[in-house]
Amino acid sequence: MAESTAPADAVPADANCRAAGEGHHHGYVPEAAAINNRLRRVEGQVRGLQRMVDDEAYCIDIITQISAAKAALDRVATLLLKDHLNHCVADAARSGNTEEMTAKVAEATDAVTRLLKS
Amino acid sequence: MAESTAPADAVPADANCRAAGEGHHHGYVPEAAAINNRLRRVEGQVRGLQRMVDDEAYCIDIITQISAAKAALDRVATLLLKDHLNHCVADAARSGNTEEMTAKVAEATDAVTRLLKS
Amino acid sequence: MAESTAPADAVPADANCRAAGEGHHHGYVPEAAAINNRLRRVEGQVRGLQRMVDDEAYCIDIITQISAAKAALDRVATLLLKDHLNHCVADAARSGNTEEMTAKVAEATDAVTRLLKS
Amino acid sequence: MAESTAPADAVPADANCRAAGEGHHHGYVPEAAAINNRLRRVEGQVRGLQRMVDDEAYCIDIITQISAAKAALDRVATLLLKDHLNHCVADAARSGNTEEMTAKVAEATDAVTRLLKS
């Protein structure tokens, strides 16, 4: 441990996507601006919902706009999932570390399960 | 417009919940402050998502927070639905105008269908 | 009306929709055949899924068919919800028993919450 | 086997998971029996729903059982997704065929999108 020269391959396998190893970027980083644009639009939708409530808009119309905001969040989530599979999971597969890849896949499908329940 | 005698009962039946007839309030109005508190929290969650993206948070953690925001929106939607059924639909039922009530129920279940698809 | 030993208001309030009071039918009963036709089609879809697994069909194609079966179940659920609101909830509203109506509405929105989580 | 003019590596890359190349199995095949057990239970749930309708069960109770059947289908779908990512997508990643892997990932996230809408 002491005097470790810490070669690249000493980086723990699970640092692949989780840790901010120098030069490492999550799959979505090149698309971060586009993703944040989408999230800002969702933020605008949620502020719009508050105005609808203030203006005593029709209940059903508010619920319809809630559906639209949820669908927009789902779109962001599936974009993040796609980037995650294309980068973090694919890197784990290529690394030959099956245990790590299986853990990453389990984590991704658990995230899908949570999305499906929301 | 001028000289209108516009008695209260001249308001078309479907104005029951949709139109802002004087003295009429949607079912959720007494709870508007509580609903907007929830929506402000959702707005905060969506801003938190943007910070997570800026900070290059782990993809899966962002997706998990998206699930939380969606669940919070579902909670607002079901509160609005409950108020709508307790007030607008119930008023329509009591009014004896079956056609109007059936239309309101169809509208509410269509809103549920949209929620289920989001 | 005269000499009746069983006045309408002797029926316990919650018998409105839940109990099988003589002559009482749930809202969906006139549509029971149509609903069971839909459910039989869903049953066929689920058997089809088993055949796909036996035939080693492509994973993604099976997931797509699962989505179709879930959507068909949602359609049955919203039909039942519509009938419930049109009959059981509306009857409760007309009966003037606000407590019962509120309980029925709470029950219906709780059922929607469970649907949204599935 | 002998004199085969079609060595394993002549199988087109996209046959990886889709085609039934000899010796190839989809990710879920070792779990096919467990998956079909789950699907048979869902089939039983859907037949149970039909009996509930025949017996004029309470609308809300039927909707609750529909939620249970949908959740069971979601569980099957996420199991298939997990196997798909662990096998088909991982194989594509390891093969070095980025185009194929990207296509498989897009297909998987599209399947998740359909599940989220159902």
XYZ file of C-alpha atoms in Angstrom:
472
model
C 0.000 0.000 0.000
C 2.693 2.465 1.058
C 4.905 3.687 -1.738
C 2.260 2.716 -4.202
C 2.999 4.095 -7.629
C -0.695 3.722 -8.349
C -0.680 2.645 -11.976
C -3.796 3.254 -13.975
C -4.900 -0.332 -13.582
C -4.732 -0.017 -9.830
C -7.817 2.153 -10.025
C -10.558 0.051 -8.489
C -12.749 -1.447 -11.138
C -15.860 0.243 -9.871
C -14.243 3.624 -10.401
C -15.011 3.055 -14.053
C -18.066 5.228 -14.102
C -18.740 6.233 -10.563
C -15.501 7.935 -9.520
C -14.295 11.118 -11.130
C -10.982 9.644 -12.179
C -8.995 12.222 -14.081
C -10.031 12.202 -17.665
C -13.030 10.050 -16.928
C -16.420 11.332 -17.897
C -19.816 9.804 -17.455
C -21.558 8.765 -20.604
C -23.917 11.731 -20.592
C -21.304 14.451 -20.158
C -21.024 15.374 -23.866
C -24.798 15.771 -23.821
C -24.961 17.585 -20.487
C -25.998 20.898 -22.059
C -28.816 19.254 -24.015
C -29.967 17.375 -20.916
C -29.945 20.527 -18.811
C -31.929 22.335 -21.504
C -34.566 19.638 -21.173
C -34.493 19.904 -17.371
C -34.870 23.694 -17.543
C -37.951 23.186 -19.700
C -39.326 20.759 -17.079
C -38.588 23.380 -14.395
C -40.598 25.852 -16.497
C -43.427 23.327 -16.748
C -43.485 22.915 -12.962
C -43.543 26.711 -12.460
C -46.358 26.816 -15.011
C -48.258 24.293 -12.868
C -47.947 26.647 -9.881
C -49.346 29.516 -11.947
C -52.236 27.291 -13.046
C -53.039 26.598 -9.385
C -52.772 30.326 -8.541
C -55.079 31.138 -11.457
C -57.553 28.441 -10.320
C -57.221 26.581 -13.599
C -59.416 23.595 -14.256
C -58.259 20.547 -12.254
C -58.201 18.243 -15.271
C -56.062 20.695 -17.252
C -53.518 20.768 -14.423
C -53.420 16.961 -14.287
C -52.855 16.878 -18.062
C -49.873 19.237 -17.688
C -48.519 17.045 -14.884
C -48.598 14.107 -17.332
C -46.595 16.206 -19.799
C -43.959 17.066 -17.169
C -43.684 13.407 -16.146
C -43.256 12.327 -19.776
C -40.498 14.951 -20.195
C -38.725 13.573 -17.108
C -39.029 10.040 -18.496
C -37.392 11.254 -21.693
C -34.440 12.648 -19.720
C -34.187 9.413 -17.738
C -34.098 7.214 -20.840
C -31.478 9.487 -22.445
C -29.312 9.111 -19.331
C -29.919 5.360 -19.346
C -28.898 5.109 -22.989
C -25.667 7.029 -22.348
C -25.016 4.920 -19.262
C -25.386 1.662 -21.196
C -23.322 2.940 -24.134
C -20.471 4.062 -21.904
C -20.352 2.798 -18.344
C -21.844 -0.654 -18.957
C -20.063 -1.110 -22.289
C -16.716 -0.116 -20.700
C -17.295 -2.637 -17.940
C -18.082 -5.322 -20.536
C -14.919 -4.536 -22.505
C -12.776 -4.484 -19.368
C -13.454 -8.182 -18.980
C -14.473 -7.616 -15.355
C -17.700 -9.597 -15.461
C -18.485 -9.040 -11.810
C -18.325 -5.273 -12.252
C -20.399 -5.393 -15.421
C -23.060 -7.548 -13.761
C -23.189 -5.111 -10.855
C -23.593 -2.166 -13.229
C -26.347 -3.943 -15.140
C -28.163 -4.794 -11.898
C -27.907 -1.160 -10.846
C -29.303 0.010 -14.204
C -32.235 -2.412 -14.145
C -32.975 -1.429 -10.531
C -33.116 2.185 -11.705
C -35.567 1.145 -14.439
C -37.677 -0.627 -11.795
C -37.834 2.602 -9.750
C -38.798 4.570 -12.880
C -41.557 2.071 -13.631
C -42.984 2.578 -10.135
C -43.080 6.368 -10.500
C -73.283 42.196 -22.141
C -74.953 45.375 -20.934
C -78.317 44.913 -19.294
C -77.694 41.231 -18.935
C -79.914 39.783 -16.273
C -77.677 36.708 -16.206
C -79.258 34.857 -13.329
C -77.083 32.287 -11.620
C -79.082 29.438 -13.098
C -78.459 30.730 -16.609
C -74.873 29.546 -16.252
C -74.597 26.506 -18.502
C -74.460 23.260 -16.598
C -70.935 22.484 -17.690
C -69.775 25.735 -16.117
C -70.117 23.879 -12.845
C -66.439 23.343 -12.437
C -64.842 24.732 -15.530
C -66.059 28.324 -15.585
C -65.145 30.806 -12.895
C -68.733 31.533 -11.984
C -68.858 34.008 -9.120
C -68.515 32.182 -5.882
C -67.542 28.991 -7.619
C -64.242 27.400 -6.724
C -62.606 24.298 -8.035
C -62.343 21.457 -5.599
C -58.669 21.997 -4.937
C -58.837 25.718 -4.175
C -58.931 25.360 -0.350
C -55.810 23.211 -0.715
C -54.108 25.428 -3.279
C -51.396 26.556 -0.854
C -50.541 22.976 0.108
C -50.506 21.903 -3.544
C -48.228 24.789 -4.508
C -45.890 23.905 -1.635
C -45.600 20.431 -3.136
C -45.027 21.884 -6.599
C -42.327 24.218 -5.262
C -40.579 21.191 -3.785
C -40.782 19.453 -7.185
C -39.326 22.598 -8.778
C -36.466 22.366 -6.264
C -35.981 18.696 -7.180
C -35.748 19.593 -10.876
C -33.211 22.343 -10.140
C -31.299 19.784 -8.056
C -31.250 17.499 -11.106
C -29.602 20.287 -13.125
C -26.940 20.716 -10.440
C -26.323 16.957 -10.475
C -25.733 17.137 -14.239
C -23.426 20.166 -13.806
C -21.503 18.309 -11.097
C -21.234 15.210 -13.307
C -23.094 13.090 -10.781
C -23.441 9.374 -11.389
C -26.025 8.648 -14.114
C -27.927 6.124 -12.001
C -28.205 8.563 -9.089
C -29.732 11.161 -11.421
C -32.246 8.623 -12.746
C -33.170 7.726 -9.154
C -33.863 11.401 -8.395
C -35.959 11.636 -11.568
C -38.091 8.772 -10.210
C -38.546 10.736 -6.977
C -39.672 13.864 -8.854
C -42.106 11.826 -10.960
C -43.570 10.198 -7.831
C -44.016 13.660 -6.264
C -45.857 14.834 -9.394
C -48.080 11.737 -9.255
C -48.931 12.625 -5.669
C -50.027 16.121 -6.714
C -52.050 14.667 -9.592
C -53.902 12.204 -7.365
C -54.629 14.965 -4.818
C -56.120 17.093 -7.602
C -58.075 14.090 -8.861
C -59.470 13.421 -5.398
C -60.587 17.045 -5.006
C -62.062 16.979 -8.496
C -64.116 13.854 -7.759
C -65.207 15.147 -4.343
C -66.363 18.482 -5.731
C -66.826 18.806 -9.479
C -67.991 15.247 -10.180
C -70.050 15.028 -6.995
C -71.733 18.385 -7.769
C -72.569 17.124 -11.234
C -74.037 13.932 -9.741
C -76.144 15.895 -7.264
C -77.346 18.323 -9.936
C -79.174 15.426 -11.576
C -77.603 16.316 -14.910
C -76.467 12.810 -15.829
C -75.057 13.861 -19.173
C -72.811 16.429 -17.547
C -71.714 13.995 -14.856
C -70.898 11.311 -17.417
C -68.865 13.851 -19.380
C -66.947 14.881 -16.255
C -66.245 11.256 -15.354
C -65.031 10.525 -18.888
C -62.758 13.550 -18.688
C -61.356 12.403 -15.332
C -60.685 8.843 -16.508
C -59.068 10.193 -19.678
C -56.771 12.244 -17.433
C -55.927 9.069 -15.495
C -55.143 7.324 -18.794
C -52.698 10.113 -19.687
C -51.094 9.869 -16.249
C -50.707 6.106 -16.673
C -48.884 6.664 -19.963
C -46.397 9.103 -18.420
C -94.145 3.375 -0.580
C -96.847 2.883 2.020
C -96.481 -0.158 4.231
C -92.993 -0.751 3.030
C -91.018 -2.620 5.664
C -87.757 -1.910 3.937
C -87.399 1.765 3.295
C -84.626 2.694 0.919
C -82.761 4.478 3.666
C -82.596 1.332 5.792
C -79.994 -0.081 3.449
C -76.657 0.527 5.139
C -74.847 3.344 3.395
C -71.797 1.325 2.518
C -73.958 -1.320 0.890
C -74.309 1.136 -1.932
C -71.731 -0.515 -4.105
C -69.889 -3.030 -2.035
C -72.610 -5.331 -0.789
C -74.691 -7.438 -3.123
C -77.945 -5.896 -2.025
C -80.786 -7.424 -3.985
C -81.165 -5.605 -7.225
C -77.910 -3.812 -6.723
C -75.263 -4.183 -9.368
C -71.802 -2.745 -9.566
C -71.310 -0.133 -12.212
C -69.478 -2.469 -14.538
C -71.977 -5.311 -14.494
C -73.775 -4.363 -17.741
C -70.350 -4.324 -19.371
C -69.085 -7.496 -17.693
C -69.091 -9.497 -20.941
C -67.081 -6.846 -22.772
C -64.640 -6.586 -19.866
C -64.164 -10.345 -19.732
C -63.585 -10.396 -23.489
C -60.752 -7.946 -22.935
C -59.386 -10.019 -20.066
C -59.517 -13.177 -22.176
C -57.455 -11.382 -24.820
C -54.941 -10.401 -22.118
C -54.849 -14.037 -20.994
C -54.081 -14.985 -24.606
C -51.302 -12.367 -24.679
C -49.758 -13.835 -21.523
C -49.906 -17.349 -22.994
C -48.316 -15.931 -26.141
C -45.493 -14.574 -23.967
C -44.873 -18.077 -22.632
C -44.687 -19.431 -26.182
C -42.225 -16.666 -27.092
C -40.011 -17.744 -24.182
C -40.311 -21.426 -25.226
C -39.408 -20.491 -28.802
C -36.435 -18.434 -27.579
C -37.827 -15.263 -29.130
C -35.745 -12.110 -29.046
C -35.699 -10.554 -25.552
C -36.690 -7.098 -26.784
C -39.679 -8.495 -28.701
C -40.914 -10.192 -25.531
C -40.554 -6.951 -23.550
C -42.524 -5.137 -26.259
C -45.351 -7.677 -25.937
C -45.270 -7.263 -22.157
C -45.852 -3.518 -22.695
C -48.857 -4.369 -24.874
C -50.333 -6.657 -22.195
C -49.807 -3.991 -19.509
C -51.501 -1.356 -21.687
C -54.458 -3.722 -22.210
C -54.739 -4.203 -18.435
C -54.641 -0.416 -17.940
C -57.505 -0.107 -20.401
C -59.595 -2.574 -18.382
C -58.708 -0.742 -15.160
C -59.760 2.655 -16.509
C -63.022 1.177 -17.848
C -63.767 -0.236 -14.385
C -62.810 3.102 -12.816
C -65.147 4.973 -15.156
C -68.053 2.651 -14.327
C -67.241 2.943 -10.627
C -67.305 6.742 -10.729
C -70.460 6.824 -12.861
C -72.331 4.480 -10.548
C -70.936 3.851 -7.095
C -69.437 7.301 -6.487
C -72.318 9.112 -8.180
C -74.872 7.134 -6.125
C -73.007 8.057 -2.961
C -73.009 11.727 -4.018
C -76.738 11.658 -4.728
C -77.509 9.863 -1.454
C -76.352 12.964 0.380
C -74.082 10.828 2.570
C -70.971 12.952 2.200
C -68.878 10.778 4.488
C -69.585 7.703 2.393
C -68.901 9.565 -0.839
C -65.613 10.917 0.469
C -64.611 7.404 1.522
C -65.466 6.034 -1.927
C -63.500 8.785 -3.642
C -60.490 8.163 -1.383
C -60.698 4.474 -2.219
C -60.836 5.210 -5.958
C -57.871 7.594 -5.880
C -55.894 5.085 -3.799
C -56.598 2.521 -6.524
C -55.307 5.003 -9.122
C -52.161 5.490 -7.009
C -51.567 1.721 -7.023
C -52.110 1.610 -10.799
C -49.596 4.442 -11.248
C -46.992 2.455 -9.304
C -47.436 -0.652 -11.464
C -19.261 -29.587 -37.927
C -16.362 -30.916 -40.006
C -15.939 -29.242 -43.390
C -18.206 -26.478 -42.240
C -17.879 -23.497 -44.490
C -19.557 -21.371 -41.898
C -17.203 -20.930 -38.979
C -18.665 -19.405 -35.864
C -17.055 -16.074 -36.560
C -18.718 -15.894 -39.962
C -22.039 -15.411 -38.217
C -23.017 -11.825 -38.917
C -22.426 -9.611 -35.957
C -26.071 -8.694 -35.538
C -26.917 -12.367 -35.271
C -25.354 -12.062 -31.854
C -28.611 -12.108 -30.055
C -31.334 -11.981 -32.623
C -30.646 -14.996 -34.837
C -30.800 -18.521 -33.553
C -27.257 -19.322 -34.585
C -26.359 -22.836 -33.548
C -25.127 -22.806 -30.033
C -26.349 -19.277 -29.520
C -28.794 -18.627 -26.741
C -30.477 -15.437 -25.669
C -29.472 -14.146 -22.318
C -32.654 -15.319 -20.631
C -32.580 -18.913 -21.882
C -30.995 -20.413 -18.726
C -33.772 -18.693 -16.790
C -36.554 -19.560 -19.225
C -38.221 -21.985 -16.816
C -38.243 -19.429 -13.999
C -39.569 -16.753 -16.352
C -42.329 -19.023 -17.615
C -43.262 -19.889 -14.031
C -43.750 -16.184 -13.419
C -45.775 -15.831 -16.619
C -47.977 -18.777 -15.660
C -48.688 -17.044 -12.352
C -49.629 -13.878 -14.279
C -51.916 -16.002 -16.473
C -53.524 -17.304 -13.277
C -53.945 -13.729 -12.049
C -55.681 -12.747 -15.299
C -58.009 -15.764 -15.060
C -58.672 -14.745 -11.450
C -59.673 -11.293 -12.729
C -62.247 -12.901 -15.023
C -63.682 -14.857 -12.095
C -63.882 -11.637 -10.071
C -65.904 -10.042 -12.881
C -68.166 -13.130 -13.115
C -68.668 -13.025 -9.338
C -69.463 -9.289 -9.479
C -66.554 -8.459 -7.187
C -66.105 -4.894 -6.002
C -64.709 -2.676 -8.787
C -61.885 -1.303 -6.640
C -60.760 -4.805 -5.652
C -60.536 -5.788 -9.326
C -58.479 -2.667 -10.114
C -56.145 -3.533 -7.222
C -55.596 -7.020 -8.662
C -54.930 -5.481 -12.083
C -52.158 -3.417 -10.459
C -50.687 -6.631 -9.043
C -50.720 -8.334 -12.460
C -49.081 -5.288 -14.061
C -46.359 -5.234 -11.389
C -45.708 -8.951 -11.997
C -45.355 -8.268 -15.745
C -42.941 -5.417 -14.990
C -40.866 -7.819 -12.926
C -40.645 -10.242 -15.866
C -39.745 -7.378 -18.208
C -36.926 -6.112 -15.992
C -35.570 -9.669 -15.604
C -35.498 -10.029 -19.393
C -33.890 -6.599 -19.696
C -31.197 -7.529 -17.189
C -30.403 -10.766 -19.051
C -30.403 -8.864 -22.338
C -27.903 -6.298 -21.062
C -25.712 -8.953 -19.412
C -25.558 -11.050 -22.554
C -26.618 -9.498 -25.835
C -25.442 -5.937 -25.136
C -22.294 -7.071 -23.322
C -21.412 -9.444 -26.189
C -21.855 -6.592 -28.641
C -19.603 -4.378 -26.498
C -16.916 -7.063 -26.321
C -17.114 -7.755 -30.055
C -15.767 -4.263 -30.650
C -18.594 -3.584 -33.090
C -19.620 -0.219 -31.680
C -22.314 0.349 -34.260
C -24.007 -2.916 -33.349
C -23.711 -2.209 -29.639
C -25.165 1.273 -30.048
C -28.057 -0.195 -32.026
C -28.717 -2.795 -29.324
C -28.618 -0.156 -26.605
C -31.030 2.069 -28.554
C -33.344 -0.900 -28.973
C -33.209 -1.672 -25.236
C -33.895 1.926 -24.187
C -36.760 2.115 -26.695
C -38.201 -0.989 -25.037
C -37.886 0.734 -21.651
C -39.700 3.776 -23.098
C -42.586 1.527 -24.207
C -42.701 -0.102 -20.760
C -42.816 3.344 -19.123
C -45.824 4.255 -21.268
C -47.755 1.133 -20.288
